[in-house]
mmCIF file of C-alpha atoms and ligand atoms in Angstrom:
data_model
loop_
_atom_site.group_PDB
_atom_site.id
_atom_site.type_symbol
_atom_site.label_atom_id
_atom_site.label_comp_id
_atom_site.label_asym_id
_atom_site.label_seq_id
_atom_site.Cartn_x
_atom_site.Cartn_y
_atom_site.Cartn_z
ATOM 1 C CA UNK A 114 135.626 -128.852 -148.666
ATOM 2 C CA UNK A 115 134.316 -125.669 -147.084
ATOM 3 C CA UNK A 116 135.689 -122.441 -148.545
ATOM 4 C CA UNK A 117 137.714 -120.369 -146.056
ATOM 5 C CA UNK A 118 135.653 -117.440 -144.819
ATOM 6 C CA UNK A 119 138.675 -115.155 -144.301
ATOM 7 C CA UNK A 120 141.723 -115.184 -146.546
ATOM 8 C CA UNK A 121 144.635 -112.773 -146.651
ATOM 9 C CA UNK A 122 145.844 -112.821 -150.246
ATOM 10 C CA UNK A 123 149.577 -112.316 -149.831
ATOM 11 C CA UNK A 124 150.133 -111.970 -153.586
ATOM 12 C CA UNK A 125 147.737 -109.046 -154.045
ATOM 13 C CA UNK A 126 147.800 -107.692 -150.484
ATOM 14 C CA UNK A 127 144.017 -107.701 -150.054
ATOM 15 C CA UNK A 128 141.569 -109.340 -147.688
ATOM 16 C CA UNK A 129 139.123 -111.791 -149.285
ATOM 17 C CA UNK A 130 135.934 -112.576 -147.392
ATOM 18 C CA UNK A 131 133.389 -115.246 -148.216
ATOM 19 C CA UNK A 132 130.197 -113.252 -148.803
ATOM 20 C CA UNK A 133 127.947 -114.767 -146.133
ATOM 21 C CA UNK A 134 125.006 -112.637 -147.275
ATOM 22 C CA UNK A 135 124.818 -114.574 -150.526
ATOM 23 C CA UNK A 136 124.840 -118.097 -149.043
ATOM 24 C CA UNK A 137 123.566 -120.687 -149.577
ATOM 25 C CA UNK A 138 122.665 -119.803 -153.163
ATOM 26 C CA UNK A 139 125.868 -118.160 -154.307
ATOM 27 C CA UNK A 140 129.459 -118.726 -153.219
ATOM 28 C CA UNK A 141 131.431 -115.606 -153.937
ATOM 29 C CA UNK A 142 134.006 -113.513 -152.175
ATOM 30 C CA UNK A 143 134.164 -109.813 -151.395
ATOM 31 C CA UNK A 144 137.555 -108.143 -151.690
ATOM 32 C CA UNK A 145 138.573 -105.524 -149.094
ATOM 33 C CA UNK A 146 141.372 -103.261 -150.248
ATOM 34 C CA UNK A 147 141.369 -100.881 -147.306
ATOM 35 C CA UNK A 148 140.188 -100.658 -143.711
ATOM 36 C CA UNK A 149 136.983 -98.865 -144.667
ATOM 37 C CA UNK A 150 135.961 -101.756 -146.914
ATOM 38 C CA UNK A 151 136.730 -104.192 -144.102
ATOM 39 C CA UNK A 152 134.622 -102.114 -141.686
ATOM 40 C CA UNK A 153 131.721 -102.076 -144.134
ATOM 41 C CA UNK A 154 131.994 -105.842 -144.618
ATOM 42 C CA UNK A 155 131.607 -106.292 -140.859
ATOM 43 C CA UNK A 156 128.696 -103.849 -140.660
ATOM 44 C CA UNK A 157 126.788 -105.338 -143.564
ATOM 45 C CA UNK A 158 127.512 -108.881 -142.381
ATOM 46 C CA UNK A 159 129.523 -110.078 -145.341
ATOM 47 C CA UNK A 160 131.580 -111.499 -142.484
ATOM 48 C CA UNK A 161 129.873 -112.258 -139.160
ATOM 49 C CA UNK A 162 130.297 -114.398 -136.077
ATOM 50 C CA UNK A 163 132.216 -113.131 -133.057
ATOM 51 C CA UNK A 164 135.697 -114.570 -133.709
ATOM 52 C CA UNK A 165 135.445 -113.954 -137.465
ATOM 53 C CA UNK A 166 134.743 -110.249 -137.094
ATOM 54 C CA UNK A 167 137.722 -109.916 -134.737
ATOM 55 C CA UNK A 168 139.982 -111.600 -137.289
ATOM 56 C CA UNK A 169 138.605 -109.576 -140.206
ATOM 57 C CA UNK A 170 139.093 -106.363 -138.220
ATOM 58 C CA UNK A 171 142.708 -107.319 -137.479
ATOM 59 C CA UNK A 172 143.433 -107.761 -141.191
ATOM 60 C CA UNK A 173 141.506 -104.520 -141.793
ATOM 61 C CA UNK A 174 143.957 -102.708 -139.520
ATOM 62 C CA UNK A 175 146.873 -104.175 -141.497
ATOM 63 C CA UNK A 176 145.287 -102.877 -144.709
ATOM 64 C CA UNK A 177 145.718 -99.316 -143.399
ATOM 65 C CA UNK A 178 149.463 -99.691 -142.802
ATOM 66 C CA UNK A 179 150.704 -98.426 -146.203
ATOM 67 C CA UNK A 180 149.165 -95.048 -145.301
ATOM 68 C CA UNK A 181 151.121 -94.753 -142.059
ATOM 69 C CA UNK A 182 150.568 -94.882 -138.313
ATOM 70 C CA UNK A 183 147.889 -92.207 -138.126
ATOM 71 C CA UNK A 184 145.849 -94.036 -140.739
ATOM 72 C CA UNK A 185 146.221 -97.219 -138.714
ATOM 73 C CA UNK A 186 144.905 -95.511 -135.565
ATOM 74 C CA UNK A 187 141.972 -94.071 -137.536
ATOM 75 C CA UNK A 188 141.273 -97.527 -138.983
ATOM 76 C CA UNK A 189 141.139 -99.030 -135.497
ATOM 77 C CA UNK A 190 138.683 -96.365 -134.378
ATOM 78 C CA UNK A 191 136.487 -96.951 -137.431
ATOM 79 C CA UNK A 192 136.541 -100.736 -137.020
ATOM 80 C CA UNK A 193 135.623 -100.405 -133.328
ATOM 81 C CA UNK A 194 132.384 -98.665 -134.348
ATOM 82 C CA UNK A 195 131.130 -101.507 -136.566
ATOM 83 C CA UNK A 196 129.333 -103.913 -134.210
ATOM 84 C CA UNK A 197 129.111 -103.507 -130.427
ATOM 85 C CA UNK A 198 128.311 -106.898 -128.924
ATOM 86 C CA UNK A 199 131.054 -109.388 -129.784
ATOM 87 C CA UNK A 200 134.005 -108.654 -127.524
ATOM 88 C CA UNK A 201 136.357 -110.557 -129.840
ATOM 89 C CA UNK A 202 136.359 -107.460 -132.056
ATOM 90 C CA UNK A 203 137.662 -105.226 -129.278
ATOM 91 C CA UNK A 204 140.130 -107.855 -128.073
ATOM 92 C CA UNK A 205 141.578 -108.171 -131.576
ATOM 93 C CA UNK A 206 141.822 -104.381 -131.963
ATOM 94 C CA UNK A 207 143.556 -104.098 -128.617
ATOM 95 C CA UNK A 208 146.148 -106.672 -129.714
ATOM 96 C CA UNK A 209 146.656 -104.751 -132.962
ATOM 97 C CA UNK A 210 147.121 -101.522 -130.976
ATOM 98 C CA UNK A 211 149.831 -103.119 -128.821
ATOM 99 C CA UNK A 212 151.544 -104.444 -131.924
ATOM 100 C CA UNK A 213 151.379 -100.987 -133.522
ATOM 101 C CA UNK A 214 153.216 -99.552 -130.533
ATOM 102 C CA UNK A 215 156.153 -101.916 -130.960
ATOM 103 C CA UNK A 216 156.196 -102.100 -134.777
ATOM 104 C CA UNK A 217 159.098 -100.372 -136.559
ATOM 105 C CA UNK A 218 158.051 -97.864 -139.255
ATOM 106 C CA UNK A 219 159.952 -99.716 -141.956
ATOM 107 C CA UNK A 220 158.043 -102.966 -141.264
ATOM 108 C CA UNK A 221 154.670 -101.609 -140.209
ATOM 109 C CA UNK A 222 152.445 -103.693 -142.436
ATOM 110 C CA UNK A 223 154.548 -106.820 -142.048
ATOM 111 C CA UNK A 224 154.327 -106.523 -138.287
ATOM 112 C CA UNK A 225 150.572 -105.811 -138.202
ATOM 113 C CA UNK A 226 149.955 -108.661 -140.623
ATOM 114 C CA UNK A 227 151.952 -110.973 -138.410
ATOM 115 C CA UNK A 228 149.692 -110.112 -135.461
ATOM 116 C CA UNK A 229 146.540 -110.550 -137.560
ATOM 117 C CA UNK A 230 147.754 -113.984 -138.671
ATOM 118 C CA UNK A 231 148.492 -114.923 -135.058
ATOM 119 C CA UNK A 232 144.945 -113.920 -134.044
ATOM 120 C CA UNK A 233 143.603 -115.976 -136.946
ATOM 121 C CA UNK A 234 145.737 -119.085 -136.311
ATOM 122 C CA UNK A 235 145.223 -118.803 -132.548
ATOM 123 C CA UNK A 236 141.478 -118.909 -133.035
ATOM 124 C CA UNK A 237 141.626 -122.114 -135.086
ATOM 125 C CA UNK A 238 143.851 -123.702 -132.453
ATOM 126 C CA UNK A 239 141.498 -122.601 -129.629
ATOM 127 C CA UNK A 240 138.511 -124.022 -131.502
ATOM 128 C CA UNK A 241 140.206 -127.365 -132.008
ATOM 129 C CA UNK A 242 141.001 -127.542 -128.303
ATOM 130 C CA UNK A 243 137.534 -126.519 -127.154
ATOM 131 C CA UNK A 244 136.120 -128.915 -129.721
ATOM 132 C CA UNK A 245 137.861 -131.834 -128.034
ATOM 133 C CA UNK A 246 136.673 -130.736 -124.571
ATOM 134 C CA UNK A 247 133.109 -130.408 -125.810
ATOM 135 C CA UNK A 248 133.138 -133.657 -127.789
ATOM 136 C CA UNK A 249 133.944 -135.580 -124.605
ATOM 137 C CA UNK A 250 130.606 -134.402 -123.125
ATOM 138 C CA UNK A 251 128.533 -136.021 -125.873
ATOM 139 C CA UNK A 252 127.332 -139.638 -125.892
ATOM 140 C CA UNK A 253 128.551 -142.026 -128.624
ATOM 141 C CA UNK A 254 125.390 -141.317 -130.603
ATOM 142 C CA UNK A 255 124.135 -137.782 -130.065
ATOM 143 C CA UNK A 256 121.352 -135.552 -131.321
ATOM 144 C CA UNK A 257 122.305 -131.903 -130.863
ATOM 145 C CA UNK A 258 120.325 -128.710 -131.394
ATOM 146 C CA UNK A 259 122.166 -125.520 -132.295
ATOM 147 C CA UNK A 260 121.210 -121.909 -132.955
ATOM 148 C CA UNK A 261 122.575 -119.304 -135.381
ATOM 149 C CA UNK A 262 125.924 -120.200 -136.951
ATOM 150 C CA UNK A 263 128.896 -120.830 -134.702
ATOM 151 C CA UNK A 264 130.737 -122.760 -137.341
ATOM 152 C CA UNK A 265 133.942 -122.646 -139.366
ATOM 153 C CA UNK A 266 132.703 -119.614 -141.285
ATOM 154 C CA UNK A 267 131.935 -117.681 -138.059
ATOM 155 C CA UNK A 268 135.503 -118.184 -136.828
ATOM 156 C CA UNK A 269 139.042 -118.580 -138.108
ATOM 157 C CA UNK A 270 138.133 -122.201 -138.876
ATOM 158 C CA UNK A 271 136.686 -125.416 -137.350
ATOM 159 C CA UNK A 272 134.006 -123.489 -135.419
ATOM 160 C CA UNK A 273 132.979 -123.344 -131.775
ATOM 161 C CA UNK A 274 129.556 -125.015 -131.331
ATOM 162 C CA UNK A 275 129.944 -126.705 -134.721
ATOM 163 C CA UNK A 276 133.622 -127.338 -133.964
ATOM 164 C CA UNK A 277 132.504 -129.556 -131.081
ATOM 165 C CA UNK A 278 130.369 -131.541 -133.520
ATOM 166 C CA UNK A 279 133.314 -131.852 -135.915
ATOM 167 C CA UNK A 280 135.604 -132.974 -133.097
ATOM 168 C CA UNK A 281 132.996 -135.475 -131.877
ATOM 169 C CA UNK A 282 132.773 -136.937 -135.358
ATOM 170 C CA UNK A 283 136.580 -137.097 -135.579
ATOM 171 C CA UNK A 284 136.457 -139.026 -132.294
ATOM 172 C CA UNK A 285 134.182 -141.616 -133.940
ATOM 173 C CA UNK A 286 130.855 -140.396 -132.542
ATOM 174 C CA UNK A 287 127.661 -140.336 -134.595
ATOM 175 C CA UNK A 288 126.153 -136.869 -134.588
ATOM 176 C CA UNK A 289 122.710 -135.844 -135.721
ATOM 177 C CA UNK A 290 122.190 -132.085 -135.827
ATOM 178 C CA UNK A 291 119.075 -129.950 -135.599
ATOM 179 C CA UNK A 292 119.548 -126.327 -136.606
ATOM 180 C CA UNK A 293 117.216 -123.491 -135.665
ATOM 181 C CA UNK A 294 116.556 -121.302 -138.684
ATOM 182 C CA UNK A 295 117.473 -118.240 -136.553
ATOM 183 C CA UNK A 296 115.293 -115.335 -137.494
ATOM 184 C CA UNK A 297 115.522 -112.678 -138.681
ATOM 185 C CA UNK A 298 118.680 -113.190 -140.726
ATOM 186 C CA UNK A 299 118.392 -116.962 -140.960
ATOM 187 C CA UNK A 300 121.990 -117.779 -140.081
ATOM 188 C CA UNK A 301 120.846 -121.265 -139.051
ATOM 189 C CA UNK A 302 119.043 -121.963 -142.313
ATOM 190 C CA UNK A 303 121.381 -120.185 -144.701
ATOM 191 C CA UNK A 304 124.731 -120.825 -143.023
ATOM 192 C CA UNK A 305 124.656 -123.647 -140.455
ATOM 193 C CA UNK A 306 122.518 -125.962 -142.573
ATOM 194 C CA UNK A 307 124.713 -125.176 -145.596
ATOM 195 C CA UNK A 308 127.975 -125.599 -143.683
ATOM 196 C CA UNK A 309 126.970 -128.874 -142.049
ATOM 197 C CA UNK A 310 125.374 -130.404 -145.149
ATOM 198 C CA UNK A 311 128.454 -129.417 -147.119
ATOM 199 C CA UNK A 312 130.555 -131.189 -144.507
ATOM 200 C CA UNK A 313 128.508 -134.383 -144.704
ATOM 201 C CA UNK A 314 126.555 -134.046 -141.436
ATOM 202 C CA UNK A 315 123.034 -135.341 -140.958
ATOM 203 C CA UNK A 316 121.261 -131.998 -140.440
ATOM 204 C CA UNK A 317 117.589 -131.137 -140.015
ATOM 205 C CA UNK A 318 116.278 -127.578 -139.995
ATOM 206 C CA UNK A 319 113.509 -126.379 -137.681
ATOM 207 C CA UNK A 320 111.826 -122.994 -137.254
ATOM 208 C CA UNK A 321 112.885 -121.276 -134.020
ATOM 209 C CA UNK A 322 109.438 -121.683 -132.503
ATOM 210 C CA UNK A 323 109.628 -125.487 -132.831
ATOM 211 C CA UNK A 324 112.548 -126.011 -130.444
ATOM 212 C CA UNK A 325 110.527 -126.792 -127.301
ATOM 213 C CA UNK A 326 108.318 -129.247 -129.181
ATOM 214 C CA UNK A 327 111.463 -130.874 -130.585
ATOM 215 C CA UNK A 328 112.875 -131.344 -127.089
ATOM 216 C CA UNK A 329 109.621 -132.848 -125.905
ATOM 217 C CA UNK A 330 108.948 -135.004 -128.945
ATOM 218 C CA UNK A 331 112.398 -136.298 -129.896
ATOM 219 C CA UNK A 332 115.450 -137.227 -127.901
ATOM 220 C CA UNK A 333 117.847 -134.278 -127.840
ATOM 221 C CA UNK A 334 121.101 -134.955 -125.983
ATOM 222 C CA UNK A 335 122.368 -131.390 -125.867
ATOM 223 C CA UNK A 336 121.867 -127.850 -127.032
ATOM 224 C CA UNK A 337 125.187 -126.290 -128.065
ATOM 225 C CA UNK A 338 125.478 -122.628 -129.026
ATOM 226 C CA UNK A 339 128.281 -120.149 -129.585
ATOM 227 C CA UNK A 340 128.684 -116.819 -127.812
ATOM 228 C CA UNK A 341 129.437 -113.188 -128.563
ATOM 229 C CA UNK A 342 130.394 -112.063 -125.079
ATOM 230 C CA UNK A 343 130.511 -113.873 -121.747
ATOM 231 C CA UNK A 344 130.519 -111.795 -118.564
ATOM 232 C CA UNK A 345 132.558 -112.653 -115.447
ATOM 233 C CA UNK A 346 129.562 -114.419 -113.874
ATOM 234 C CA UNK A 347 128.906 -116.587 -116.947
ATOM 235 C CA UNK A 348 125.933 -114.636 -118.335
ATOM 236 C CA UNK A 349 126.253 -115.153 -122.076
ATOM 237 C CA UNK A 350 125.235 -112.968 -124.996
ATOM 238 C CA UNK A 351 124.514 -114.836 -128.202
ATOM 239 C CA UNK A 352 122.171 -114.555 -131.169
ATOM 240 C CA UNK A 353 118.665 -113.505 -130.267
ATOM 241 C CA UNK A 354 116.577 -116.567 -129.432
ATOM 242 C CA UNK A 355 119.330 -118.286 -127.468
ATOM 243 C CA UNK A 356 117.803 -117.305 -124.121
ATOM 244 C CA UNK A 357 114.465 -118.815 -125.097
ATOM 245 C CA UNK A 358 116.266 -121.998 -126.131
ATOM 246 C CA UNK A 359 118.027 -122.201 -122.761
ATOM 247 C CA UNK A 360 114.691 -121.894 -120.946
ATOM 248 C CA UNK A 361 113.227 -124.666 -123.102
ATOM 249 C CA UNK A 362 116.302 -126.847 -122.489
ATOM 250 C CA UNK A 363 116.012 -126.369 -118.709
ATOM 251 C CA UNK A 364 112.312 -127.230 -118.824
ATOM 252 C CA UNK A 365 113.056 -130.480 -120.649
ATOM 253 C CA UNK A 366 116.210 -131.494 -118.748
ATOM 254 C CA UNK A 367 118.421 -131.075 -121.825
ATOM 255 C CA UNK A 368 122.019 -129.947 -121.102
ATOM 256 C CA UNK A 369 122.667 -126.463 -122.500
ATOM 257 C CA UNK A 370 126.272 -125.674 -123.446
ATOM 258 C CA UNK A 371 127.857 -122.408 -124.585
ATOM 259 C CA UNK A 372 131.087 -122.889 -126.532
ATOM 260 C CA UNK A 373 133.541 -120.061 -127.049
ATOM 261 C CA UNK A 374 137.248 -119.322 -127.094
ATOM 262 C CA UNK A 375 138.648 -117.253 -124.234
ATOM 263 C CA UNK A 376 138.680 -114.271 -126.594
ATOM 264 C CA UNK A 377 134.891 -114.181 -126.100
ATOM 265 C CA UNK A 378 135.181 -113.779 -122.315
ATOM 266 C CA UNK A 379 134.808 -110.288 -120.912
ATOM 267 C CA UNK A 380 135.709 -110.502 -117.219
ATOM 268 C CA UNK A 381 135.576 -106.685 -117.014
ATOM 269 C CA UNK A 382 131.776 -106.962 -117.005
ATOM 270 C CA UNK A 383 130.372 -108.364 -113.753
ATOM 271 C CA UNK A 384 127.173 -109.609 -115.388
ATOM 272 C CA UNK A 385 125.244 -109.811 -118.628
ATOM 273 C CA UNK A 386 123.318 -106.650 -117.753
ATOM 274 C CA UNK A 387 126.371 -104.638 -118.829
ATOM 275 C CA UNK A 388 126.770 -106.316 -122.246
ATOM 276 C CA UNK A 389 125.944 -103.851 -125.048
ATOM 277 C CA UNK A 390 123.287 -105.370 -127.277
ATOM 278 C CA UNK A 391 123.212 -104.348 -130.912
ATOM 279 C CA UNK A 392 119.793 -103.293 -132.155
ATOM 280 C CA UNK A 393 119.621 -103.715 -135.907
ATOM 281 C CA UNK A 394 117.374 -102.247 -138.577
ATOM 282 C CA UNK A 395 113.654 -102.977 -138.500
ATOM 283 C CA UNK A 396 114.020 -103.795 -142.191
ATOM 284 C CA UNK A 397 115.618 -107.136 -141.326
ATOM 285 C CA UNK A 398 112.305 -108.200 -139.829
ATOM 286 C CA UNK A 399 109.938 -106.230 -142.039
ATOM 287 C CA UNK A 400 111.296 -107.396 -145.361
ATOM 288 C CA UNK A 401 111.896 -111.074 -144.853
ATOM 289 C CA UNK A 402 111.399 -113.491 -147.755
ATOM 290 C CA UNK A 403 112.165 -110.955 -150.513
ATOM 291 C CA UNK A 404 109.087 -108.887 -149.880
ATOM 292 C CA UNK A 405 107.184 -107.068 -147.178
ATOM 293 C CA UNK A 406 106.118 -109.449 -144.431
ATOM 294 C CA UNK A 407 105.028 -106.869 -141.810
ATOM 295 C CA UNK A 408 102.695 -103.879 -142.371
ATOM 296 C CA UNK A 409 104.478 -100.512 -142.397
ATOM 297 C CA UNK A 410 102.281 -99.260 -139.518
ATOM 298 C CA UNK A 411 103.636 -101.910 -137.180
ATOM 299 C CA UNK A 412 106.660 -101.132 -134.993
ATOM 300 C CA UNK A 413 109.504 -103.620 -134.812
ATOM 301 C CA UNK A 414 112.059 -104.308 -132.087
ATOM 302 C CA UNK A 415 115.079 -106.138 -133.453
ATOM 303 C CA UNK A 416 117.826 -106.783 -130.894
ATOM 304 C CA UNK A 417 120.419 -108.967 -132.617
ATOM 305 C CA UNK A 418 121.466 -110.727 -129.407
ATOM 306 C CA UNK A 419 120.057 -111.735 -126.050
ATOM 307 C CA UNK A 420 121.676 -112.682 -122.770
ATOM 308 C CA UNK A 421 121.237 -116.139 -121.284
ATOM 309 C CA UNK A 422 121.600 -116.043 -117.499
ATOM 310 C CA UNK A 423 124.425 -118.210 -116.181
ATOM 311 C CA UNK A 424 122.059 -120.365 -114.122
ATOM 312 C CA UNK A 425 120.552 -121.746 -117.328
ATOM 313 C CA UNK A 426 123.943 -122.792 -118.713
ATOM 314 C CA UNK A 427 125.024 -126.332 -117.861
ATOM 315 C CA UNK A 428 128.635 -125.593 -118.826
ATOM 316 C CA UNK A 429 130.772 -123.111 -120.725
ATOM 317 C CA UNK A 430 133.328 -124.818 -122.932
ATOM 318 C CA UNK A 431 136.535 -122.977 -123.787
ATOM 319 C CA UNK A 432 139.957 -124.112 -125.000
ATOM 320 C CA UNK A 433 140.975 -124.314 -121.345
ATOM 321 C CA UNK A 434 138.298 -126.832 -120.435
ATOM 322 C CA UNK A 435 134.719 -127.203 -119.272
ATOM 323 C CA UNK A 436 133.526 -124.645 -116.708
ATOM 324 C CA UNK A 437 130.440 -125.066 -114.566
ATOM 325 C CA UNK A 438 128.570 -122.733 -112.192
ATOM 326 C CA UNK A 439 129.418 -120.747 -110.221
ATOM 327 C CA UNK A 440 131.322 -119.077 -113.070
ATOM 328 C CA UNK A 441 134.015 -116.651 -112.035
ATOM 329 C CA UNK A 442 135.965 -115.703 -115.119
ATOM 330 C CA UNK A 443 139.000 -113.484 -114.569
HETATM 331 O O1 LIG B 169 124.908 -111.553 -135.923
HETATM 332 P P1 LIG B 169 125.909 -112.648 -136.084
HETATM 333 O O2 LIG B 169 125.603 -113.574 -137.211
HETATM 334 O O3 LIG B 169 127.315 -112.129 -136.116
HETATM 335 O O4 LIG B 169 125.753 -113.495 -134.740
HETATM 336 C C1 LIG B 169 126.584 -114.603 -134.545
HETATM 337 C C2 LIG B 169 126.310 -115.351 -133.314
HETATM 338 O O5 LIG B 169 125.473 -114.992 -132.502
HETATM 339 C C3 LIG B 169 127.184 -116.531 -133.052
HETATM 340 O O6 LIG B 169 126.496 -117.528 -132.345
HETATM 341 C C4 LIG B 169 128.390 -116.089 -132.227
HETATM 342 O O7 LIG B 169 128.989 -114.980 -132.798
HETATM 343 C C5 LIG B 169 129.392 -117.166 -132.098
HETATM 344 S S1 LIG B 169 130.267 -117.475 -133.604
HETATM 345 C C6 LIG B 169 131.413 -118.659 -133.247
#
């Protein structure tokens, strides 16, 4: 059994997050007692993955309720400054803001918690639905390559890209998974490989630079990735390296699917050019493998996400079905 990545402890009134920084070596949780601790957990990637940070932020807002409405508004502003790319965060905060407007003072926390739970449960439900849509696209025996971690721990549960694999297995299909290690933070190696192995999948890890050779040398039936923000025209932001994978998939005739709940769509942006891309610390690249791996004199560019142009995406799979180009999300 996988541990839940996000748990509201109703007995103690705190948010418990699986510490994704410590995996796969250590399974421990980080307790957030107020909105600031929740914001820091998102920033430092204790919790990560687009839907998961939206859910964690929603509970973070509820944590501010005992200090009153003004504290709740301040908490929302703080949480909105944590990570810029995944639109799920802003969607969740906007739902919490609407709920705040209608919540009675005497039941402020109860009401905000109710909305946070709905966001959480709604995400699991969306993932199960998109999982079934995606599973139907895979052959009876499928080898699938994925990037980063778009699994149960990156969401409210079940997962998006990995949710499709789970749903395919539930439907009786045999699934072999290849996971990119996903530099620089190794979400593929540390999280996806851990999550899938823990769940009994046949999983093989490759370095990111091996993906094209894998597609050429072995039969890969599909590449399936998650997403952080999808523009109206289908351009899709996801973990850095996804774009390169889509180019390799197109060159080898391998279908390339992006899987995401509707909460990841941002129809207000006409194209991927408008998606804000988080640039993270050079230290993530410079200090890989517990020591210095890059000379200090060398500059580093570390965008955490890239944008895959819609024309490289065979289909976008959401809870509402399978969408193909031309994408026109509203
Ligand atoms: O920086 P991260 O680990 O938050 O990036 C996560 C990803 O890019 C995932 O693929 C995406 O959020 C989808 S999670 C279902």
